[in-house]
Short mmCIF file of C-alpha atoms and ligand atoms in Angstrom, two decimals:
data_model
loop_
_atom_site.label_atom_id
_atom_site.label_comp_id
_atom_site.label_asym_id
_atom_site.label_seq_id
_atom_site.Cartn_x
_atom_site.Cartn_y
_atom_site.Cartn_z
CA MET A 13 60.43 137.92 -91.60
CA ALA A 14 60.11 134.83 -89.49
CA LYS A 15 59.84 135.67 -85.83
CA ILE A 16 60.75 133.33 -83.05
CA ARG A 17 57.77 132.41 -80.89
CA ASP A 18 58.25 131.66 -77.24
CA SER A 19 58.20 127.97 -76.26
CA TRP A 20 57.98 125.66 -73.27
CA GLY A 21 61.20 124.53 -71.64
CA THR A 22 60.33 120.94 -70.72
CA ARG A 23 57.48 118.50 -71.06
CA LEU A 24 56.97 118.44 -67.32
CA GLY A 25 56.88 122.23 -67.49
CA ILE A 26 53.96 122.39 -69.89
CA ILE A 27 52.03 119.71 -68.01
CA MET A 28 52.54 121.67 -64.78
CA ALA A 29 51.46 124.87 -66.51
CA VAL A 30 48.28 123.35 -67.96
CA ALA A 31 47.53 121.66 -64.64
CA GLY A 32 48.29 125.00 -62.99
CA SER A 33 45.74 126.70 -65.21
CA ALA A 34 43.18 124.00 -64.54
CA ILE A 35 43.68 123.70 -60.78
CA GLY A 36 42.35 126.93 -59.38
CA LEU A 37 39.71 128.57 -57.27
CA GLY A 38 37.31 126.41 -59.26
CA ASN A 39 38.66 123.26 -57.59
CA PHE A 40 38.70 124.43 -54.00
CA LEU A 41 35.84 126.95 -53.89
CA ARG A 42 33.50 126.51 -56.85
CA PHE A 43 33.44 122.69 -56.91
CA PRO A 44 32.59 122.19 -53.21
CA ALA A 45 29.98 124.94 -53.41
CA LYS A 46 28.36 123.46 -56.53
CA ALA A 47 28.45 119.92 -55.14
CA ALA A 48 27.05 120.93 -51.75
CA SER A 49 24.33 123.21 -53.08
CA ASN A 50 23.20 120.51 -55.51
CA GLY A 51 22.89 117.98 -52.72
CA GLY A 52 26.31 116.31 -52.79
CA GLY A 53 25.88 112.84 -54.30
CA ALA A 54 23.29 114.13 -56.75
CA PHE A 55 25.96 116.17 -58.48
CA MET A 56 28.66 113.58 -59.00
CA ILE A 57 27.02 111.42 -61.70
CA PRO A 58 26.38 114.26 -64.17
CA TYR A 59 29.81 115.56 -63.20
CA PHE A 60 31.62 112.39 -64.25
CA VAL A 61 29.48 111.88 -67.35
CA SER A 62 30.41 115.44 -68.40
CA LEU A 63 34.07 114.77 -67.65
CA PHE A 64 34.23 111.79 -70.01
CA LEU A 65 31.94 113.09 -72.75
CA LEU A 66 32.87 116.78 -72.77
CA GLY A 67 35.91 117.61 -70.67
CA ILE A 68 38.43 115.03 -71.81
CA PRO A 69 37.50 115.20 -75.52
CA LEU A 70 37.76 119.00 -75.45
CA MET A 71 41.08 118.83 -73.68
CA TRP A 72 42.46 116.68 -76.50
CA ILE A 73 40.84 118.86 -79.16
CA GLU A 74 42.34 122.04 -77.71
CA TRP A 75 45.82 120.60 -77.29
CA THR A 76 45.73 119.36 -80.89
CA LEU A 77 44.29 122.53 -82.42
CA GLY A 78 46.66 124.71 -80.40
CA ARG A 79 49.72 122.80 -81.56
CA TYR A 80 48.40 122.85 -85.14
CA GLY A 81 47.82 126.63 -85.05
CA GLY A 82 51.21 127.24 -83.44
CA GLY A 83 52.71 125.67 -86.58
CA PHE A 84 51.22 128.63 -88.52
CA GLU A 85 52.46 131.06 -85.85
CA HIS A 86 48.96 131.61 -84.50
CA GLY A 87 48.46 131.33 -80.76
CA THR A 88 44.83 132.38 -80.46
CA ALA A 89 41.52 131.19 -81.80
CA PRO A 90 40.99 133.71 -84.65
CA GLY A 91 44.21 132.60 -86.36
CA ILE A 92 43.82 128.95 -85.42
CA PHE A 93 40.25 128.76 -86.74
CA HIS A 94 41.35 130.56 -89.90
CA SER A 95 44.17 128.04 -90.47
CA LEU A 96 41.65 125.23 -90.11
CA TRP A 97 39.11 126.64 -92.53
CA GLN A 98 40.96 129.00 -94.82
CA LYS A 99 38.14 129.36 -97.31
CA ASN A 100 35.75 130.77 -94.72
CA ARG A 101 36.19 134.52 -94.21
CA PHE A 102 34.01 134.71 -91.13
CA ILE A 103 35.33 131.89 -89.00
CA LYS A 104 38.07 134.05 -87.51
CA TYR A 105 35.41 136.26 -85.91
CA PHE A 106 34.05 133.27 -83.99
CA GLY A 107 37.56 132.95 -82.64
CA VAL A 108 37.18 136.33 -80.94
CA ILE A 109 35.50 134.45 -78.08
CA GLY A 110 38.85 132.76 -77.44
CA ILE A 111 40.37 136.12 -76.42
CA PHE A 112 37.24 137.77 -75.06
CA GLY A 113 36.24 134.90 -72.73
CA PRO A 114 39.56 134.58 -70.88
CA LEU A 115 39.78 138.37 -70.55
CA VAL A 116 36.30 138.54 -69.02
CA ILE A 117 37.09 135.77 -66.54
CA PHE A 118 40.44 137.42 -65.74
CA ILE A 119 38.69 140.67 -64.75
CA TYR A 120 36.84 139.15 -61.80
CA TYR A 121 39.00 136.10 -61.11
CA ILE A 122 42.01 138.18 -60.21
CA TYR A 123 39.97 140.23 -57.75
CA ILE A 124 38.76 137.10 -55.93
CA GLU A 125 42.33 135.79 -56.03
CA SER A 126 43.44 138.97 -54.26
CA TRP A 127 41.02 138.22 -51.40
CA THR A 128 42.83 134.93 -50.83
CA LEU A 129 46.14 136.79 -50.56
CA ALA A 130 44.58 139.26 -48.15
CA TYR A 131 43.04 136.49 -46.04
CA SER A 132 46.39 134.62 -45.85
CA PHE A 133 47.77 137.71 -44.12
CA PHE A 134 44.66 138.17 -41.99
CA ALA A 135 44.98 134.53 -40.85
CA LEU A 136 48.66 134.87 -40.04
CA PHE A 137 48.21 138.13 -38.11
CA GLY A 138 45.07 137.00 -36.32
CA LYS A 139 42.82 139.67 -37.81
CA TYR A 140 39.76 137.44 -37.70
CA ALA A 141 40.97 135.15 -34.91
CA GLN A 142 38.40 136.32 -32.37
CA LEU A 143 35.39 135.66 -34.63
CA ARG A 144 33.40 132.63 -33.55
CA ASP A 145 30.14 132.51 -35.49
CA GLN A 146 28.91 132.47 -39.05
CA ALA A 147 27.29 135.92 -38.85
CA ALA A 148 30.43 137.66 -37.57
CA MET A 149 32.66 136.02 -40.19
CA GLN A 150 30.17 136.89 -42.92
CA ASN A 151 30.15 140.46 -41.69
CA PHE A 152 33.96 140.52 -41.81
CA LEU A 153 33.88 139.40 -45.46
CA THR A 154 31.26 141.87 -46.65
CA ASN A 155 32.99 144.61 -44.71
CA PHE A 156 36.30 143.75 -46.41
CA GLN A 157 34.57 143.87 -49.80
CA GLY A 158 33.30 147.35 -49.00
CA LEU A 159 29.70 146.19 -48.80
CA GLY A 160 28.82 146.44 -45.13
CA ASN A 161 29.43 148.63 -42.12
CA ASP A 162 32.98 149.56 -41.15
CA GLN A 163 33.44 147.46 -38.04
CA TYR A 164 36.67 145.83 -39.23
CA PHE A 165 37.79 147.91 -42.20
CA GLU A 166 37.18 151.60 -42.68
CA SER A 167 37.11 151.50 -46.45
CA LEU A 168 37.80 149.38 -49.49
CA GLY A 169 41.46 150.40 -49.07
CA TRP A 170 42.80 147.04 -47.92
CA ALA A 171 40.93 145.12 -50.59
CA TYR A 172 42.28 147.55 -53.19
CA PHE A 173 45.80 147.28 -51.82
CA PHE A 174 45.79 143.47 -52.12
CA PHE A 175 44.23 143.72 -55.56
CA LEU A 176 47.12 145.94 -56.69
CA ILE A 177 49.73 143.51 -55.33
CA THR A 178 48.00 140.55 -56.98
CA PHE A 179 47.70 142.42 -60.26
CA ILE A 180 51.37 143.41 -60.25
CA LEU A 181 52.45 139.83 -59.43
CA ASN A 182 50.41 138.46 -62.33
CA ILE A 183 51.76 141.01 -64.79
CA GLY A 184 55.30 140.31 -63.53
CA VAL A 185 54.91 136.63 -64.34
CA ILE A 186 53.57 137.06 -67.87
CA TYR A 187 56.14 139.78 -68.53
CA HIS A 188 58.79 137.08 -68.18
CA GLY A 189 57.15 134.96 -70.88
CA ILE A 190 56.13 131.35 -71.27
CA LYS A 191 59.29 129.56 -70.22
CA GLY A 192 60.80 132.27 -68.01
CA GLY A 193 57.57 133.33 -66.30
CA ILE A 194 54.60 130.96 -66.39
CA GLU A 195 56.53 127.69 -66.49
CA LYS A 196 58.88 128.79 -63.71
CA LEU A 197 56.00 129.87 -61.48
CA CYS A 198 54.06 126.64 -61.97
CA LYS A 199 57.09 124.45 -61.30
CA TRP A 200 57.37 125.59 -57.70
CA ALA A 201 53.79 126.69 -57.02
CA MET A 202 52.16 123.40 -57.97
CA PRO A 203 54.14 121.11 -55.62
CA LEU A 204 53.70 123.64 -52.80
CA LEU A 205 49.97 123.76 -53.46
CA PHE A 206 49.74 119.98 -53.15
CA ILE A 207 51.68 120.07 -49.87
CA PHE A 208 49.30 122.68 -48.41
CA ALA A 209 46.28 120.69 -49.59
CA ILE A 210 47.54 117.43 -48.10
CA ILE A 211 48.27 119.10 -44.73
CA LEU A 212 44.71 120.43 -44.64
CA MET A 213 43.21 117.14 -45.73
CA VAL A 214 45.00 115.28 -42.94
CA ARG A 215 43.85 117.91 -40.45
CA VAL A 216 40.23 117.60 -41.57
CA PHE A 217 40.30 113.81 -41.31
CA THR A 218 41.59 113.96 -37.75
CA LEU A 219 38.78 116.25 -36.59
CA GLY A 220 36.72 113.44 -35.03
CA SER A 221 33.09 114.31 -34.24
CA PRO A 222 33.20 117.85 -32.85
CA ASP A 223 29.49 117.97 -32.00
CA ALA A 224 28.80 115.51 -29.16
CA ALA A 225 25.05 115.62 -29.84
CA ASN A 226 25.56 114.47 -33.43
CA PRO A 227 28.21 111.73 -33.50
CA GLY A 228 27.56 111.11 -37.22
CA TRP A 229 28.80 114.59 -38.05
CA ASN A 230 32.41 113.89 -38.93
CA ALA A 231 34.70 113.88 -41.95
CA LEU A 232 33.55 110.43 -43.06
CA GLY A 233 29.92 111.58 -42.94
CA GLY A 234 31.01 114.46 -45.19
CA LEU A 235 32.49 112.03 -47.69
CA GLY A 236 29.26 110.04 -47.64
CA PHE A 237 27.37 113.25 -48.37
CA LEU A 238 29.54 113.87 -51.44
CA TRP A 239 29.84 110.33 -52.74
CA ASN A 240 26.54 108.51 -52.11
CA PRO A 241 24.92 108.63 -55.53
CA ASP A 242 21.43 110.03 -55.95
CA PHE A 243 19.93 108.77 -59.21
CA SER A 244 16.78 110.84 -58.92
CA ALA A 245 18.84 113.99 -59.63
CA LEU A 246 19.52 112.76 -63.17
CA LYS A 247 16.14 114.15 -64.13
CA SER A 248 17.06 117.68 -63.14
CA ALA A 249 18.22 119.86 -66.08
CA LYS A 250 19.77 122.36 -63.73
CA VAL A 251 22.08 119.78 -62.15
CA TRP A 252 23.28 118.72 -65.62
CA LEU A 253 23.94 122.29 -66.70
CA GLU A 254 25.86 123.08 -63.56
CA ALA A 255 27.90 119.88 -63.73
CA ALA A 256 28.86 120.44 -67.38
CA GLY A 257 29.69 124.09 -66.62
CA GLN A 258 31.90 123.03 -63.73
CA ILE A 259 33.79 120.54 -65.90
CA PHE A 260 34.61 123.22 -68.48
CA PHE A 261 35.54 125.76 -65.87
CA THR A 262 37.73 123.46 -63.84
CA LEU A 263 39.62 122.04 -66.82
CA SER A 264 40.04 125.54 -68.35
CA VAL A 265 38.63 124.19 -71.62
CA GLY A 266 36.10 125.70 -74.00
CA ILE A 267 37.51 129.20 -73.67
CA GLY A 268 40.74 129.37 -75.65
CA VAL A 269 43.35 129.22 -72.91
CA ILE A 270 44.59 125.70 -73.64
CA LEU A 271 44.70 126.56 -77.36
CA THR A 272 47.16 129.31 -76.55
CA TYR A 273 49.27 127.20 -74.18
CA ALA A 274 49.43 124.36 -76.71
CA SER A 275 50.44 126.73 -79.50
CA TYR A 276 53.86 126.94 -77.85
CA LEU A 277 54.42 123.19 -78.34
CA ALA A 278 56.69 121.86 -81.05
CA LYS A 279 55.20 119.90 -83.99
CA GLY A 280 56.19 116.44 -82.76
CA ASP A 281 55.32 116.99 -79.10
CA ASP A 282 52.88 114.49 -77.64
CA VAL A 283 49.43 115.84 -76.83
CA VAL A 284 47.51 112.68 -75.94
CA LEU A 285 49.36 111.60 -72.83
CA SER A 286 50.21 115.15 -71.76
CA GLY A 287 46.60 116.29 -72.08
CA LEU A 288 45.38 113.28 -70.17
CA THR A 289 47.98 113.74 -67.44
CA ALA A 290 47.06 117.40 -66.97
CA SER A 291 43.33 116.54 -66.83
CA SER A 292 43.87 113.69 -64.38
CA THR A 293 45.98 115.90 -62.13
CA ASN A 294 43.18 118.44 -62.14
CA GLU A 295 40.57 115.83 -61.29
CA LEU A 296 42.73 114.48 -58.50
CA ALA A 297 43.02 117.99 -57.10
CA GLU A 298 39.30 118.58 -57.50
CA VAL A 299 37.48 115.48 -56.36
CA ILE A 300 40.09 114.08 -53.98
CA LEU A 301 41.66 117.20 -52.48
CA GLY A 302 38.93 119.77 -53.25
CA GLY A 303 36.31 117.27 -52.07
CA SER A 304 38.18 116.33 -48.90
CA ILE A 305 38.72 119.73 -47.33
CA ILE A 306 35.77 122.12 -47.17
CA ILE A 307 32.92 119.62 -47.47
CA PRO A 308 33.99 117.17 -44.72
CA ALA A 309 35.12 120.06 -42.48
CA ALA A 310 31.86 121.96 -42.88
CA PHE A 311 29.85 118.75 -42.55
CA ALA A 312 31.56 117.85 -39.26
CA PHE A 313 30.72 121.22 -37.73
CA PHE A 314 27.41 122.09 -39.35
CA GLY A 315 25.81 118.83 -40.53
CA PRO A 316 24.06 117.90 -43.78
CA VAL A 317 21.26 120.45 -43.75
CA ASP A 318 23.22 123.58 -42.93
CA ILE A 319 26.04 122.78 -45.33
CA LYS A 320 23.58 122.89 -48.21
CA THR A 321 22.03 126.15 -47.01
CA ILE A 322 25.43 127.78 -46.56
CA ALA A 323 26.57 126.71 -50.02
CA GLN A 324 23.36 127.96 -51.59
CA SER A 325 23.72 131.34 -49.91
CA GLY A 326 26.79 132.21 -52.00
CA VAL A 327 29.71 130.55 -53.78
CA PHE A 328 32.26 132.15 -51.46
CA ASN A 329 30.58 131.44 -48.16
CA LEU A 330 32.00 127.97 -47.68
CA GLY A 331 35.54 129.10 -48.45
CA PHE A 332 35.72 132.57 -46.90
CA VAL A 333 33.25 132.17 -44.04
CA THR A 334 32.77 128.55 -42.98
CA MET A 335 36.31 127.32 -43.51
CA PRO A 336 38.12 130.04 -41.48
CA LEU A 337 35.46 129.60 -38.81
CA VAL A 338 36.11 125.86 -38.59
CA LEU A 339 39.87 126.43 -38.48
CA ASN A 340 39.40 129.08 -35.78
CA LYS A 341 38.04 126.41 -33.48
CA LEU A 342 41.26 124.37 -33.73
CA PRO A 343 44.72 124.77 -32.23
CA PHE A 344 47.21 126.56 -34.52
CA ALA A 345 44.34 128.32 -36.29
CA ALA A 346 46.65 130.99 -37.71
CA LEU A 347 48.88 128.41 -39.36
CA PHE A 348 46.08 126.32 -40.84
CA GLY A 349 44.26 129.46 -41.95
CA PHE A 350 47.42 130.58 -43.71
CA CYS A 351 47.71 127.14 -45.35
CA TRP A 352 44.11 127.33 -46.59
CA PHE A 353 44.28 130.80 -48.08
CA GLY A 354 47.85 130.27 -49.27
CA LEU A 355 46.66 127.18 -51.11
CA LEU A 356 43.87 129.20 -52.72
CA PHE A 357 46.26 131.97 -53.73
CA LEU A 358 48.71 129.58 -55.40
CA ALA A 359 45.85 127.83 -57.16
CA GLY A 360 44.52 131.23 -58.24
CA ILE A 361 47.67 132.81 -59.61
CA THR A 362 48.68 129.80 -61.72
CA SER A 363 45.22 130.06 -63.32
CA SER A 364 44.97 133.82 -63.75
CA VAL A 365 48.26 134.05 -65.65
CA SER A 366 46.80 131.58 -68.14
CA LEU A 367 43.73 133.78 -68.56
CA ALA A 368 45.95 136.73 -69.46
CA GLN A 369 48.02 134.88 -72.03
CA PRO A 370 45.58 134.70 -75.00
CA ALA A 371 45.23 138.50 -75.19
CA VAL A 372 49.00 138.91 -74.94
CA ALA A 373 49.62 136.20 -77.55
CA PHE A 374 47.09 137.86 -79.89
CA LEU A 375 49.02 141.14 -79.82
CA GLU A 376 52.34 139.34 -80.29
CA ASP A 377 51.29 136.97 -83.06
CA GLU A 378 48.84 139.03 -85.07
CA PHE A 379 50.30 142.53 -84.62
CA ASP A 380 53.98 141.61 -84.30
CA ILE A 381 54.25 143.61 -81.09
CA ASN A 382 57.03 142.34 -78.83
CA ARG A 383 56.16 140.58 -75.59
CA LYS A 384 57.05 143.35 -73.19
CA LYS A 385 55.01 145.90 -75.08
CA SER A 386 52.10 143.46 -75.47
CA VAL A 387 52.11 142.81 -71.74
CA SER A 388 52.13 146.56 -71.02
CA ILE A 389 49.16 147.13 -73.33
CA PHE A 390 47.33 144.21 -71.78
CA ALA A 391 48.07 145.45 -68.25
CA SER A 392 46.72 148.95 -68.95
CA VAL A 393 43.51 147.69 -70.53
CA ALA A 394 42.89 144.91 -67.99
CA PHE A 395 43.52 147.27 -65.08
CA ILE A 396 40.77 149.60 -66.24
CA LEU A 397 38.39 146.70 -66.93
CA CYS A 398 38.88 145.34 -63.40
CA GLN A 399 37.54 148.48 -61.75
CA PRO A 400 33.79 147.85 -62.16
CA ALA A 401 34.23 144.35 -60.67
CA ILE A 402 35.84 145.92 -57.60
CA PHE A 403 33.59 148.90 -57.08
CA PHE A 404 30.28 147.39 -58.16
CA LEU A 405 30.68 143.93 -56.67
CA GLY A 406 27.57 144.50 -54.57
CA ARG A 407 25.58 145.34 -57.70
CA GLY A 408 26.04 141.86 -59.13
CA VAL A 409 28.68 142.79 -61.72
CA VAL A 410 30.93 139.82 -60.85
CA ASP A 411 28.04 137.36 -61.16
CA GLU A 412 27.16 138.85 -64.52
CA LEU A 413 30.75 138.54 -65.78
CA ASP A 414 30.92 134.98 -64.47
CA PHE A 415 27.73 134.08 -66.26
CA TRP A 416 28.84 135.31 -69.70
CA GLY A 417 32.58 134.62 -69.47
CA GLY A 418 32.54 131.60 -67.19
CA THR A 419 29.41 129.78 -68.36
CA PHE A 420 27.60 130.91 -71.50
CA PHE A 421 30.51 131.47 -73.89
CA LEU A 422 32.25 128.33 -72.66
CA VAL A 423 29.51 126.14 -74.04
CA ILE A 424 29.23 128.14 -77.29
CA PHE A 425 32.97 128.15 -77.92
CA ALA A 426 33.30 124.45 -77.12
CA ALA A 427 30.55 123.69 -79.62
CA ILE A 428 32.33 125.71 -82.33
CA GLU A 429 35.62 123.96 -81.61
CA VAL A 430 34.25 120.46 -81.75
CA ILE A 431 32.35 121.12 -84.99
CA LEU A 432 35.41 122.66 -86.62
CA PHE A 433 37.59 119.79 -85.49
CA ALA A 434 35.39 116.81 -86.26
CA TRP A 435 33.34 118.10 -89.18
CA VAL A 436 35.29 120.84 -90.97
CA PHE A 437 38.83 119.62 -90.44
CA GLY A 438 37.38 116.11 -90.70
CA MET A 439 37.50 113.27 -88.20
CA GLU A 440 40.04 111.18 -90.15
CA ARG A 441 42.51 114.06 -90.46
CA ALA A 442 41.77 115.08 -86.90
CA TRP A 443 42.54 111.57 -85.66
CA ASP A 444 45.91 111.62 -87.48
CA GLU A 445 46.68 115.08 -86.13
CA ILE A 446 45.95 114.06 -82.52
CA HIS A 447 48.32 111.13 -82.82
CA LYS A 448 51.30 112.99 -84.28
CA GLY A 449 54.16 112.33 -81.87
CA ALA A 450 51.73 110.67 -79.46
CA ASP A 451 52.99 108.50 -76.63
CA MET A 452 49.72 106.59 -76.39
CA ARG A 453 46.65 106.04 -78.57
CA VAL A 454 43.32 107.61 -77.75
CA PRO A 455 40.77 104.79 -77.19
CA LYS A 456 38.93 104.25 -80.47
CA ILE A 457 35.52 104.91 -78.93
CA TYR A 458 36.52 108.58 -78.71
CA LYS A 459 36.42 108.85 -82.49
CA PHE A 460 32.70 108.27 -82.22
CA ILE A 461 32.29 110.34 -79.06
CA ILE A 462 34.07 113.39 -80.50
CA LYS A 463 32.21 113.23 -83.78
CA TYR A 464 28.69 112.64 -82.49
CA ILE A 465 28.24 112.55 -78.74
CA THR A 466 30.19 115.64 -77.66
CA PRO A 467 28.49 118.00 -80.17
CA LEU A 468 25.03 116.53 -79.53
CA PHE A 469 25.51 116.78 -75.81
CA LEU A 470 26.61 120.41 -76.16
CA PHE A 471 23.66 121.30 -78.39
CA PHE A 472 21.34 119.58 -75.98
CA ILE A 473 22.66 121.59 -73.04
CA LEU A 474 22.51 124.80 -75.02
CA GLY A 475 19.00 124.10 -76.29
CA MET A 476 17.74 123.24 -72.86
CA TRP A 477 19.32 126.33 -71.45
CA LEU A 478 17.84 128.58 -74.13
CA TRP A 479 14.45 127.07 -73.61
CA GLN A 480 14.46 127.42 -69.84
CA GLU A 481 16.42 130.55 -69.16
CA TRP A 482 16.81 132.75 -72.19
CA LEU A 483 13.94 135.17 -71.58
CA PRO A 484 14.38 135.71 -67.83
CA ILE A 485 18.09 136.38 -68.38
CA ILE A 486 17.63 138.80 -71.25
CA PHE A 487 14.97 140.74 -69.38
CA MET A 488 16.93 140.60 -66.10
CA LYS A 489 13.98 138.98 -64.35
CA ASN A 490 16.01 137.73 -61.37
CA ILE A 491 17.95 140.93 -60.83
CA PRO A 492 16.77 143.45 -58.23
CA ALA A 493 15.55 146.67 -59.87
CA ALA A 494 18.23 148.76 -58.16
CA ASN A 495 20.98 146.68 -59.79
CA GLN A 496 19.51 146.58 -63.28
CA PRO A 497 21.23 149.75 -64.57
CA PHE A 498 24.60 148.31 -63.47
CA ILE A 499 23.95 145.00 -65.16
CA LEU A 500 22.83 146.77 -68.31
CA MET A 501 26.03 148.83 -68.31
CA THR A 502 28.07 145.65 -67.82
CA ARG A 503 26.36 144.06 -70.80
CA ILE A 504 26.92 147.13 -72.97
CA GLY A 505 30.57 147.14 -71.88
CA LEU A 506 30.95 143.48 -72.76
CA LEU A 507 29.38 143.99 -76.15
CA ALA A 508 31.69 146.93 -76.84
CA LEU A 509 34.70 144.86 -75.79
CA PHE A 510 33.63 142.05 -78.10
CA LEU A 511 33.18 144.42 -81.04
CA ILE A 512 36.54 146.10 -80.44
CA LEU A 513 38.27 142.72 -80.42
CA GLY A 514 36.43 141.80 -83.62
CA LEU A 515 37.64 145.02 -85.19
CA LEU A 516 41.20 144.28 -84.10
CA VAL A 517 40.97 140.90 -85.82
CA LYS A 518 39.83 142.63 -88.99
CA ILE A 519 42.66 145.16 -88.80
CA ALA A 520 45.23 142.43 -88.15
CA TRP A 521 44.12 140.47 -91.22
CA MET A 522 44.10 143.55 -93.42
CA ARG A 523 47.63 144.38 -92.26
CA LYS A 524 48.81 140.89 -93.09
CA LYS A 525 47.22 141.00 -96.50
CA LYS A 526 49.04 144.24 -97.28
CA GLN A 527 52.31 142.77 -96.06
CA MET A 528 51.85 139.75 -98.32
CA GLN A 529 51.09 141.99 -101.31
CA ARG A 530 54.23 144.00 -100.63
CA ILE A 531 56.34 140.84 -100.54
CA ARG A 532 54.91 139.71 -103.88
N1 LIG B 605 40.34 126.30 -64.22
C1 LIG B 605 40.41 127.42 -63.34
C2 LIG B 605 39.82 127.02 -62.00
O1 LIG B 605 39.36 125.89 -61.83
O2 LIG B 605 39.79 127.87 -61.12
C3 LIG B 605 39.71 128.64 -63.86
C4 LIG B 605 39.94 128.91 -65.30
C5 LIG B 605 41.23 129.16 -65.77
C6 LIG B 605 38.89 128.84 -66.18
C7 LIG B 605 41.45 129.33 -67.12
C8 LIG B 605 39.07 129.03 -67.52
C9 LIG B 605 40.35 129.26 -67.97
F1 LIG B 605 40.54 129.42 -69.23
#
């Protein structure tokens, strides 16, 4: 029985949806924090090298493989990998990462997204309006997260309330499907997000030099901090790892999400120009908008030394502490604060729905469960999985999830994809497949890059990482003793989740085999 898979409504719709997935908290929070803590200009060279050698090739690979797999009615990596290499019985289990990874990111991403919703309301209703220094604003944040005293919030109640609203909104969107839910959301949320970002950018550039004693501390100085190249940093392995990780994270590649989105394309739909457009839109939002809000604003008020220290003290400090503080010093603070957190929320929700979709598509495609039921199953499981991230945030659970879901498996999965594409499927066939229905040709040099440079670069990063960090991570060397039991439990939980998904893949394939035998 042929079932009808969901599809995208328009070409602009899918580009908006992929750009919506890519443009997220990563662009406006993670990127400025990574750039600032790695010394600004030192970060941007490895960042752009990674964009051209890893990010863009993987974007094309995932669009192509996704569309190819969709032709076999597979929307997730186990089925897509199996269609590529039918003789190999094990390859589908490598594809488990393509469901597991997005689910793991979803668990903590949606909680952080809910803070942005909460803070939009706090800004509008002046809940933090009287706070004037870094320490007080930091205290407000930790208090909200249930980690400090109860000066501003008596319990985790408000955080939990906003989490519930955010969760329900996300589930509501995916419940309405690809065209009716995700595409519709992205079509209005993306333009609004750009409007908010441009308003903030203009505001930051009209700040002048707020500190009379330091006339060089202004928005332009902030741009200099971000853009003046520092060639000496090219020798640092850590900067390379972080830059490559940021490229994957920001483009949403190397984790299976774009595979799933592209599986809803039709056979003759262009992937070359669409993939490039979505990536360019993301980069515009990251380096132009993401780089022109927090960094120049924080630079103008705190200068080059403090900005680095603040960024190094935690990924969220620039966004949830410094930025509201800067805006508090300006007229119409409530409005600009609302713009800032509203921007983050829109960026967040258009990304989190994409993280939910692979698990839903897996249930639909491989178990023939209808969408509404699949979404209900997903919602029940994801809701339970979110709880440790909320209640054990202070124990480092979110950092642990981000490391495995948002860094480690990204590199592994990307390496598997590129090998399958260029070496198993074969570069000649792959090149033809990319160009089916294409509106432009991929520059020829990418044939060489995809076949040799991208995999070598990935292996190099992985090897370097294993060499430098494997043992301390396994033995939890950098984790305080009191948190170690929580981290261990998180790891056991993740392993169990991975094994359960592997088992589901096995069951799905056995079911299909039986169905085929019955038909014969
Ligand atoms: N790209 C999103 C961001 O920059 O915030 C995060 C993300 C979404 C990562 C989807 C991975 C993913 F599959």
